[in-house]
Amino acid sequence: MLLIAILAIPLVGAIAVALMPRKDEQGARHMGMVFTLLTFFVSLALIAGFKISDPGMQFEFSVPWVRSLGINFHVGIDGISLWLVLLATLLGPIVMLSTYKAIDTRVKEFVASLLILEMAMIGALVSLDLFVFYVFWEIMLVPMYLMIGVWGHGAKIYAALKFVLYTLVGSLVMLVAIIYVYVSHGAATGFYTFDYMVLTQSVWGEQAQIFLFLAFAIAFAIKVPMFPLHTWLPDAHTQAPTAGSVILAGVLLKMGTYGFIRFAIPLFPYGAAVWAPYISGLAVIGIIYGALVAYAQKDAKKLVAYSSVSHLGFVMLGLMAMNEAGVTGSLYQMLNHGISTGGLFLAIGMLYERRHTHELDQFGGLWRRMPVFAGMFMIIMLSSAGLPGLNGFVGEFLILVGAFTHHQGVAGTDLPIFIWHSRLMAGIAAIGVVLGAVYLLHLYQKLMFGPITQPKNADLDDASWREILTFAPLIVLIFAMGIYPKPFLERMEPAVKLFLKEYKVKYKASEGYTGQQPKQLASLSRSKYALPALSAPRAGIVAKTTMAGGKAVSPKVPKIVRPKIVPPKVVRPKIVRPKVRPRGGAAPAPRTPRKRISPEDMRRIRRQMQQRGRPPGRGGRGGAG
Amino acid sequence: MKESFPLIWIPLLPLLGAAFNLLLGRKLSRRWVHTVAVGTVFGSLVMTLFVLRQLYAGWDSHHHTMVTLHHAVFDWINAGAVQIKFGLMADTLTGVMLFIVTFVGALIHLYSTGYMDHERDYARFFGYLNLFMGAMLLLVLGDNLVVLFLGWEGVGLCSYLLIGFWYDKSGTQKLGLENANAGRKAFIVNRIGDLAFIIGMFILFAAVGSLDFADLSAAAAQGPQGPLMSSYAPFGFGPFSLAGVAALFLFIGATGKSAQIPLYVWLPDAMAGPTPVSALIHAATMVTAGVYMVARMNFLYMLTPSVMAVVALVGALTAFVAATIGLAQNDIKKVLAYSTVSQLGYMFMGVGVGAYAAGIFHVFTHAFFKACLFLGAGAVIHALHHEQDIRRMGGLKSSLSVTRLTFLVATIAIAGIPPLSGFFSKDEILWKAISTANPAAPWLGPVIYVLGMAGAICTAFYMFRLYTLTFEGKCRLSAEEQAKIHPPDWRMATPLVVLAFGALVLGVLGLPGLFGEHANFFHNWLAPTVDQGAKFAALAIPGAHVTPAILSKSHGAEGGLMALSFAIALLGSVIAWRVYNKGPSVWARNLTDRFRGPYNAIYNKYFVDEFYFLVVIWPFKKIAWLLWKVVDALIIDLLCVRGSARIVDLMGRLVRQFQTGSVQHYLAGLLVGVGVILYVVAQPPDDFRIRANSIKAAGAPLKVLVGERVFFDARRPVDKAMRALEYKWDFDGDGKVDEPQAPTQQKGQKEQAQRWSKRQMANFIYKKPGRYRVVMDVRDTRWHTQARETQVIDVIDPNAPKVPVSGSSTHGKGVH
């Protein structure tokens, strides 16, 4: 219920703000502040109630939403999503605080969008139902689209359209894959559901996994964004208002990486292994490419936007290493990137409020006028550059160690993750650490050092208390996460271990499996919300008949033994049908040729039928023989 | 033996001071600022003395054993196999470094209160300086490579901040970014080294599974079968020994931090920072971190003679090359900077031949005399109001007598004239260098010895050139400027005197073997720490003598070489004195005129900066620009992303042509469309197949059992006209319609024949065996077309005796 509350508070807030009088701008801001803060404080209860040693889903909650389609409103968090949820709820008030001066038109609409966006982001992070996830995933687009298009600057309409269309293309590919997963799982088991905790217990055939993973990966890779699908990002960032950029960099981009770790890899481990070399190759290219292009920028916001491409390359590289260090590192780096890049955007936004430009050449020598601001900027910049002792280092170190030692990874198995030598990949990626220092110091020097050359800069104000307050939580986290990451890492650890264990089990199960339909694995952990029928799968396959018009249903039809299909080694999936189908859905019956029934079988079946009695609705129709 | 000691307080005190000054210092008075800053460092010094006392108590000079102090502070980075602890450790080597850092650091803090007195950003300066102390102390105290790296990068950051301390001072460059650029250069060049350093760490981690010094040295102690001796192909090239690859990468990191070829270029530029910073960071402490690291990892380096040879050779080359550059510099701090690079080269030469104690001893003495030189130079610069060109100085010995005296002592020490400290440490290194026996490079000893001696004569020359041009002869400043010269106050003078005294006498701690087996206190003190490498190496590489052992027993040779190096040092000093004691001489100018080419090369630092610009910086900028403008903006964004949008747009434009707005066109289109639809939809049903039990048995009879319920299905895969179709089923071929069934009390048979139903699917149970023909009639109610489909069914009685069933004629009943 806690998660429902965390989802509901911003939604209620958005409605409340929307109902406020238009003129009361300050009131709308305060209202937004109250609701984001409330969300944050309630979300702190997640840490308090989180069981560190429990690798599974916690705070789980599930109610049927669309019963006929098997859609449950199923939410829950584990060590993987816990901190991302908190990052989202933390950035809420910070962003809200940053908009007090920056947004002065259509304030209440802005606040409402922000709250809806927060709700959607949290929703996407906690949902354990593919359909619910997809809904939240798409809802995220709308407020962001408005933020860029309405409160942005420059070519804002272009940027907003590009953002939405680009992301949508990927999302639709994912939607197709989700529907395929739903239908094929339903066809195989008779249990039509979008529930992640149920779907994740099946593995699809090799070929299907390769395509399904690709479909998911395209959607997520656009969101990450990975090279070469990144060009929407600089535009969106540059034209978006500060708050939009911070949310975009802080949480929205993480949805891509989170999607990989939560959905794409666990559902299609074989596909992940097949694509991993290419993904990590693109990640490494992205690291170097993003850094180089960032250095060439003349616009501060674009520079930081391209640096995101570089940083998220690290995240993807760690993820694809598929060992504990790498995955933990990328989870940690997701948080770090949210904090440090979010902070950089905040800082650049503050400069924009003063000078209404992002051009690097318009600045220089700001330190003399703004020492406090410069100091805070420096800490955030160094965190982004991965200085040891600050948060960025922990993530980058773990990622690089993970990538470097990946083949010693998953409990000694040697998975074909990299085509290229993993050490070379890690080595090249490490160059990104040097390049990170190059472009960040370049940015800092252009803004802060040197004498003041522009007369407009000569009388800038230093950071106000509001701005210091905006930065303070980020800076505290930067130090805390760099010096003492244990509270974060120890909560991730069991979930990451479980993730890797299931990855390994499912990879082994799907290796060499060429069947058309998914098969279920009994050895995986289950949610308490997984249906009881699933925990005791019956042997054999029961055919079902659905009469047209949905009138007659015969659950007790003879059991038919399926013929063996080549290759003979393949184990048929153990598939089970629920005891009562809720409604006559449009489920196609499996269309495989059937073997004749032997007379012995026929007699046995008849006996069984007589014992059970004929089902109703079929009595009087024997037909005239 | 291990003992526990709260070591964390040693770095923590200055770190707290840094936090205090950086957060609050801006609003507080100078008294608060420097009380906290200097106080915390002196606090660290006191704690260090306690540590040293404890170490001394546990040290056995005869059996070469010691206690080590440990402090496990907390678990730092834990994820799976990666278990990095935030642990601190102090052994004899750490003790030496701790003493250097805190003692020299405390003196320089004191000095800075005088030197920076009129500085606007007083608190910021001391905040950075304290931060540096904290990072440097972490570096030397860390008990694993990651904590060392934390300090390593931390000192790099402070170096960056302090070099760029005067970030808006306009120098020769138009933009006034000279200092900031120098800081950035230092940071980035160091980062390049750090890249190699972390790769070295990863290689070790992949092999050993830990980065604790204790675990690594335990791995080294495993001999030839240990993980460090396994053969290794980094990135697919190889095979090399793993220890060698890791050691080489770590050493590249050290060349960045300790300003060795090829990464030394940042250090001369770093002189843009305030002079106390140059003394503390860029002379006494930070730049020696690389030497410390190699000494700390001695067990690793000893396993790989070839990398040891690389270390020694790079050190010797740097010592020589930097010394030659120093000959022609005119900036008082630049001379000292190249001198530092050169002296660091000697230190690497020492550790590169396995003489770790000698290398660290040189770190120790160098900290004193070089800090003294820098602080003296700072006093001169301060007195002359930021004049740094030695050609404009001269004759300062009268006005700056204390400075001059201490400067002279330090100059004699660095020049290598006995009995000052520099002589003993440098001579020890040269002696170990020539007596080395490196199995990978037997020629190494003489080569590096010659380079070292050549460097030594240059050192003596440029140092005395510097001294005489600054302090001797006539003053070349204008009378106005001379009038403004003021001697340093006590805060600046005290450190000078203390350091000069140290430079004068500390040689006694490292007397050469000539004076007896145990005369070299320093060697014995470090032996428990740095000799383990030799033991492991002897285990791992049978027959190899990496240790300098061959000549070291021969006191005659040692004495002779000592005399030679004394003579060389004296020669360089005397020449410089003679040439420059009356100011810049005509003789020197003639000499440089005659050798204009070599002089220009030396004067311009062999054009290394220009070379790097050409091959690294310029291509980097161009590639970055090209990637942005061509790959990103043009290929990806314009062609691919916006190109696909443009294609959609084009299609829209194409289709728009049909929207003419003319009713006639629309009507014509409507008619065509209706025609097409009618043609498609009105096709009478003709492709029915009866499936029985889901099997589409085309033609062949279908076999079912008596009493089995047979399911019939006439659905088409794609049925556009489903709703308009009606069916009649006759299951047994008797002409009577079975489905739809006749209502029980309904009209007549006649009507029944006319009945149709919508049932596409039906089922039937055959009660008797035999062959039946199933007939299905279907009609389309829209077009009143009708079709018929049949299917033959064989019904078999499983209980009946087996009758060979083959074909239709064998069956009794035949086809109905």
JSON list of C-alpha atoms in Angstrom, two decimals, chain B residues 110-237:
[
{"chain": "B", "resi": 110, "resn": "LEU", "atom": "CA", "xyz": [53.53, 28.23, 8.74]},
{"chain": "B", "resi": 111, "resn": "TYR", "atom": "CA", "xyz": [55.47, 29.82, 5.90]},
{"chain": "B", "resi": 112, "resn": "SER", "atom": "CA", "xyz": [52.27, 30.31, 3.91]},
{"chain": "B", "resi": 113, "resn": "THR", "atom": "CA", "xyz": [50.72, 32.43, 6.65]},
{"chain": "B", "resi": 114, "resn": "GLY", "atom": "CA", "xyz": [53.43, 34.93, 5.88]},
{"chain": "B", "resi": 115, "resn": "TYR", "atom": "CA", "xyz": [53.65, 34.46, 2.15]},
{"chain": "B", "resi": 116, "resn": "MET", "atom": "CA", "xyz": [49.93, 34.68, 1.49]},
{"chain": "B", "resi": 117, "resn": "ASP", "atom": "CA", "xyz": [49.32, 37.37, 4.05]},
{"chain": "B", "resi": 118, "resn": "HIS", "atom": "CA", "xyz": [47.96, 39.92, 1.64]},
{"chain": "B", "resi": 119, "resn": "GLU", "atom": "CA", "xyz": [46.00, 37.44, -0.37]},
{"chain": "B", "resi": 120, "resn": "ARG", "atom": "CA", "xyz": [42.31, 38.02, -0.81]},
{"chain": "B", "resi": 121, "resn": "ASP", "atom": "CA", "xyz": [41.31, 34.35, -0.84]},
{"chain": "B", "resi": 122, "resn": "TYR", "atom": "CA", "xyz": [43.21, 33.49, 2.30]},
{"chain": "B", "resi": 123, "resn": "ALA", "atom": "CA", "xyz": [40.73, 30.93, 3.55]},
{"chain": "B", "resi": 124, "resn": "ARG", "atom": "CA", "xyz": [40.38, 29.25, 0.18]},
{"chain": "B", "resi": 125, "resn": "PHE", "atom": "CA", "xyz": [44.14, 28.84, -0.03]},
{"chain": "B", "resi": 126, "resn": "PHE", "atom": "CA", "xyz": [44.41, 27.23, 3.37]},
{"chain": "B", "resi": 127, "resn": "GLY", "atom": "CA", "xyz": [41.36, 25.13, 2.70]},
{"chain": "B", "resi": 128, "resn": "TYR", "atom": "CA", "xyz": [43.00, 23.68, -0.39]},
{"chain": "B", "resi": 129, "resn": "LEU", "atom": "CA", "xyz": [46.31, 23.25, 1.40]},
{"chain": "B", "resi": 130, "resn": "ASN", "atom": "CA", "xyz": [44.67, 21.34, 4.22]},
{"chain": "B", "resi": 131, "resn": "LEU", "atom": "CA", "xyz": [42.72, 19.28, 1.74]},
{"chain": "B", "resi": 132, "resn": "PHE", "atom": "CA", "xyz": [46.00, 18.41, 0.09]},
{"chain": "B", "resi": 133, "resn": "MET", "atom": "CA", "xyz": [47.50, 17.32, 3.39]},
{"chain": "B", "resi": 134, "resn": "GLY", "atom": "CA", "xyz": [44.54, 15.07, 4.06]},
{"chain": "B", "resi": 135, "resn": "ALA", "atom": "CA", "xyz": [44.71, 13.48, 0.62]},
{"chain": "B", "resi": 136, "resn": "MET", "atom": "CA", "xyz": [48.46, 13.01, 0.76]},
{"chain": "B", "resi": 137, "resn": "LEU", "atom": "CA", "xyz": [48.26, 11.39, 4.17]},
{"chain": "B", "resi": 138, "resn": "LEU", "atom": "CA", "xyz": [45.55, 9.05, 2.90]},
{"chain": "B", "resi": 139, "resn": "LEU", "atom": "CA", "xyz": [47.81, 8.19, -0.01]},
{"chain": "B", "resi": 140, "resn": "VAL", "atom": "CA", "xyz": [50.67, 7.10, 2.21]},
{"chain": "B", "resi": 141, "resn": "LEU", "atom": "CA", "xyz": [48.47, 5.48, 4.85]},
{"chain": "B", "resi": 142, "resn": "GLY", "atom": "CA", "xyz": [46.20, 3.42, 2.59]},
{"chain": "B", "resi": 143, "resn": "ASP", "atom": "CA", "xyz": [46.50, -0.30, 3.10]},
{"chain": "B", "resi": 144, "resn": "ASN", "atom": "CA", "xyz": [45.20, -1.09, -0.36]},
{"chain": "B", "resi": 145, "resn": "LEU", "atom": "CA", "xyz": [45.63, 0.30, -3.83]},
{"chain": "B", "resi": 146, "resn": "VAL", "atom": "CA", "xyz": [42.17, 1.85, -3.95]},
{"chain": "B", "resi": 147, "resn": "VAL", "atom": "CA", "xyz": [42.67, 3.98, -0.85]},
{"chain": "B", "resi": 148, "resn": "LEU", "atom": "CA", "xyz": [46.06, 4.88, -2.25]},
{"chain": "B", "resi": 149, "resn": "PHE", "atom": "CA", "xyz": [44.32, 5.85, -5.46]},
{"chain": "B", "resi": 150, "resn": "LEU", "atom": "CA", "xyz": [41.83, 7.93, -3.49]},
{"chain": "B", "resi": 151, "resn": "GLY", "atom": "CA", "xyz": [44.71, 9.94, -2.10]},
{"chain": "B", "resi": 152, "resn": "TRP", "atom": "CA", "xyz": [46.47, 9.85, -5.43]},
{"chain": "B", "resi": 153, "resn": "GLU", "atom": "CA", "xyz": [43.58, 11.54, -7.23]},
{"chain": "B", "resi": 154, "resn": "GLY", "atom": "CA", "xyz": [42.89, 13.75, -4.25]},
{"chain": "B", "resi": 155, "resn": "VAL", "atom": "CA", "xyz": [46.35, 15.27, -4.34]},
{"chain": "B", "resi": 156, "resn": "GLY", "atom": "CA", "xyz": [45.95, 15.65, -8.08]},
{"chain": "B", "resi": 157, "resn": "LEU", "atom": "CA", "xyz": [42.78, 17.61, -7.51]},
{"chain": "B", "resi": 158, "resn": "CYS", "atom": "CA", "xyz": [44.46, 19.87, -4.95]},
{"chain": "B", "resi": 159, "resn": "SER", "atom": "CA", "xyz": [47.33, 20.35, -7.33]},
{"chain": "B", "resi": 160, "resn": "TYR", "atom": "CA", "xyz": [44.83, 21.45, -9.97]},
{"chain": "B", "resi": 161, "resn": "LEU", "atom": "CA", "xyz": [43.10, 23.79, -7.58]},
{"chain": "B", "resi": 162, "resn": "LEU", "atom": "CA", "xyz": [46.26, 25.32, -6.25]},
{"chain": "B", "resi": 163, "resn": "ILE", "atom": "CA", "xyz": [48.02, 25.74, -9.58]},
{"chain": "B", "resi": 164, "resn": "GLY", "atom": "CA", "xyz": [44.94, 27.58, -10.75]},
{"chain": "B", "resi": 165, "resn": "PHE", "atom": "CA", "xyz": [44.64, 29.43, -7.47]},
{"chain": "B", "resi": 166, "resn": "TRP", "atom": "CA", "xyz": [45.13, 32.78, -9.15]},
{"chain": "B", "resi": 167, "resn": "TYR", "atom": "CA", "xyz": [42.62, 31.81, -11.78]},
{"chain": "B", "resi": 168, "resn": "ASP", "atom": "CA", "xyz": [42.15, 35.29, -13.22]},
{"chain": "B", "resi": 169, "resn": "LYS", "atom": "CA", "xyz": [45.69, 36.62, -13.11]},
{"chain": "B", "resi": 170, "resn": "SER", "atom": "CA", "xyz": [46.62, 37.71, -16.55]},
{"chain": "B", "resi": 171, "resn": "GLY", "atom": "CA", "xyz": [50.00, 36.48, -17.59]},
{"chain": "B", "resi": 172, "resn": "THR", "atom": "CA", "xyz": [51.38, 36.56, -21.08]},
{"chain": "B", "resi": 173, "resn": "GLN", "atom": "CA", "xyz": [48.22, 35.14, -22.60]},
{"chain": "B", "resi": 174, "resn": "LYS", "atom": "CA", "xyz": [45.46, 37.38, -23.71]},
{"chain": "B", "resi": 175, "resn": "LEU", "atom": "CA", "xyz": [42.61, 35.52, -22.07]},
{"chain": "B", "resi": 176, "resn": "GLY", "atom": "CA", "xyz": [44.18, 35.46, -18.65]},
{"chain": "B", "resi": 177, "resn": "LEU", "atom": "CA", "xyz": [43.70, 31.72, -18.46]},
{"chain": "B", "resi": 178, "resn": "GLU", "atom": "CA", "xyz": [47.38, 30.91, -18.11]},
{"chain": "B", "resi": 179, "resn": "ASN", "atom": "CA", "xyz": [47.13, 29.63, -14.56]},
{"chain": "B", "resi": 180, "resn": "ALA", "atom": "CA", "xyz": [43.88, 27.85, -15.13]},
{"chain": "B", "resi": 181, "resn": "ASN", "atom": "CA", "xyz": [45.35, 26.20, -18.20]},
{"chain": "B", "resi": 182, "resn": "ALA", "atom": "CA", "xyz": [48.38, 25.07, -16.26]},
{"chain": "B", "resi": 183, "resn": "GLY", "atom": "CA", "xyz": [46.13, 23.53, -13.62]},
{"chain": "B", "resi": 184, "resn": "ARG", "atom": "CA", "xyz": [44.04, 21.82, -16.22]},
{"chain": "B", "resi": 185, "resn": "LYS", "atom": "CA", "xyz": [47.12, 20.48, -17.96]},
{"chain": "B", "resi": 186, "resn": "ALA", "atom": "CA", "xyz": [48.37, 19.07, -14.67]},
{"chain": "B", "resi": 187, "resn": "PHE", "atom": "CA", "xyz": [45.04, 17.40, -13.97]},
{"chain": "B", "resi": 188, "resn": "ILE", "atom": "CA", "xyz": [44.61, 15.90, -17.40]},
{"chain": "B", "resi": 189, "resn": "VAL", "atom": "CA", "xyz": [48.17, 14.66, -17.76]},
{"chain": "B", "resi": 190, "resn": "ASN", "atom": "CA", "xyz": [47.83, 13.11, -14.34]},
{"chain": "B", "resi": 191, "resn": "ARG", "atom": "CA", "xyz": [44.56, 11.55, -15.39]},
{"chain": "B", "resi": 192, "resn": "ILE", "atom": "CA", "xyz": [46.26, 9.95, -18.36]},
{"chain": "B", "resi": 193, "resn": "GLY", "atom": "CA", "xyz": [48.67, 8.38, -15.93]},
{"chain": "B", "resi": 194, "resn": "ASP", "atom": "CA", "xyz": [45.80, 7.41, -13.67]},
{"chain": "B", "resi": 195, "resn": "LEU", "atom": "CA", "xyz": [44.15, 5.62, -16.56]},
{"chain": "B", "resi": 196, "resn": "ALA", "atom": "CA", "xyz": [47.15, 3.32, -16.72]},
{"chain": "B", "resi": 197, "resn": "PHE", "atom": "CA", "xyz": [47.14, 3.10, -12.95]},
{"chain": "B", "resi": 198, "resn": "ILE", "atom": "CA", "xyz": [43.58, 1.82, -12.73]},
{"chain": "B", "resi": 199, "resn": "ILE", "atom": "CA", "xyz": [44.20, -0.64, -15.53]},
{"chain": "B", "resi": 200, "resn": "GLY", "atom": "CA", "xyz": [47.14, -1.91, -13.52]},
{"chain": "B", "resi": 201, "resn": "MET", "atom": "CA", "xyz": [44.83, -2.23, -10.53]},
{"chain": "B", "resi": 202, "resn": "PHE", "atom": "CA", "xyz": [42.31, -4.18, -12.59]},
{"chain": "B", "resi": 203, "resn": "ILE", "atom": "CA", "xyz": [44.95, -6.58, -13.83]},
{"chain": "B", "resi": 204, "resn": "LEU", "atom": "CA", "xyz": [46.06, -7.23, -10.27]},
{"chain": "B", "resi": 205, "resn": "PHE", "atom": "CA", "xyz": [42.49, -7.56, -9.11]},
{"chain": "B", "resi": 206, "resn": "ALA", "atom": "CA", "xyz": [41.63, -10.00, -11.86]},
{"chain": "B", "resi": 207, "resn": "ALA", "atom": "CA", "xyz": [44.61, -12.13, -10.89]},
{"chain": "B", "resi": 208, "resn": "VAL", "atom": "CA", "xyz": [44.56, -11.93, -7.11]},
{"chain": "B", "resi": 209, "resn": "GLY", "atom": "CA", "xyz": [40.99, -10.96, -6.33]},
{"chain": "B", "resi": 210, "resn": "SER", "atom": "CA", "xyz": [42.04, -8.30, -3.88]},
{"chain": "B", "resi": 211, "resn": "LEU", "atom": "CA", "xyz": [43.89, -5.03, -3.90]},
{"chain": "B", "resi": 212, "resn": "ASP", "atom": "CA", "xyz": [45.15, -5.09, -0.31]},
{"chain": "B", "resi": 213, "resn": "PHE", "atom": "CA", "xyz": [48.89, -4.77, -0.12]},
{"chain": "B", "resi": 214, "resn": "ALA", "atom": "CA", "xyz": [48.93, -7.70, 2.28]},
{"chain": "B", "resi": 215, "resn": "ASP", "atom": "CA", "xyz": [47.04, -9.96, -0.12]},
{"chain": "B", "resi": 216, "resn": "LEU", "atom": "CA", "xyz": [49.10, -8.84, -3.09]},
{"chain": "B", "resi": 217, "resn": "SER", "atom": "CA", "xyz": [52.37, -9.49, -1.33]},
{"chain": "B", "resi": 218, "resn": "ALA", "atom": "CA", "xyz": [51.03, -12.85, -0.17]},
{"chain": "B", "resi": 219, "resn": "ALA", "atom": "CA", "xyz": [50.37, -13.62, -3.82]},
{"chain": "B", "resi": 220, "resn": "ALA", "atom": "CA", "xyz": [53.90, -12.57, -4.66]},
{"chain": "B", "resi": 221, "resn": "ALA", "atom": "CA", "xyz": [55.21, -14.83, -1.91]},
{"chain": "B", "resi": 222, "resn": "GLN", "atom": "CA", "xyz": [53.69, -17.86, -3.60]},
{"chain": "B", "resi": 223, "resn": "GLY", "atom": "CA", "xyz": [56.67, -18.14, -5.88]},
{"chain": "B", "resi": 224, "resn": "PRO", "atom": "CA", "xyz": [56.62, -19.33, -9.46]},
{"chain": "B", "resi": 225, "resn": "GLN", "atom": "CA", "xyz": [53.17, -20.90, -9.08]},
{"chain": "B", "resi": 226, "resn": "GLY", "atom": "CA", "xyz": [51.60, -17.74, -7.74]},
{"chain": "B", "resi": 227, "resn": "PRO", "atom": "CA", "xyz": [48.98, -15.84, -9.68]},
{"chain": "B", "resi": 228, "resn": "LEU", "atom": "CA", "xyz": [51.36, -12.96, -10.30]},
{"chain": "B", "resi": 229, "resn": "MET", "atom": "CA", "xyz": [53.78, -15.12, -12.19]},
{"chain": "B", "resi": 230, "resn": "SER", "atom": "CA", "xyz": [51.18, -16.48, -14.57]},
{"chain": "B", "resi": 231, "resn": "SER", "atom": "CA", "xyz": [51.66, -15.59, -18.17]},
{"chain": "B", "resi": 232, "resn": "TYR", "atom": "CA", "xyz": [49.40, -12.91, -19.39]},
{"chain": "B", "resi": 233, "resn": "ALA", "atom": "CA", "xyz": [48.26, -11.55, -22.70]},
{"chain": "B", "resi": 234, "resn": "PRO", "atom": "CA", "xyz": [46.85, -8.10, -22.12]},
{"chain": "B", "resi": 235, "resn": "PHE", "atom": "CA", "xyz": [44.30, -7.23, -24.79]},
{"chain": "B", "resi": 236, "resn": "GLY", "atom": "CA", "xyz": [45.33, -10.21, -26.82]},
{"chain": "B", "resi": 237, "resn": "PHE", "atom": "CA", "xyz": [49.02, -9.39, -27.18]}
]
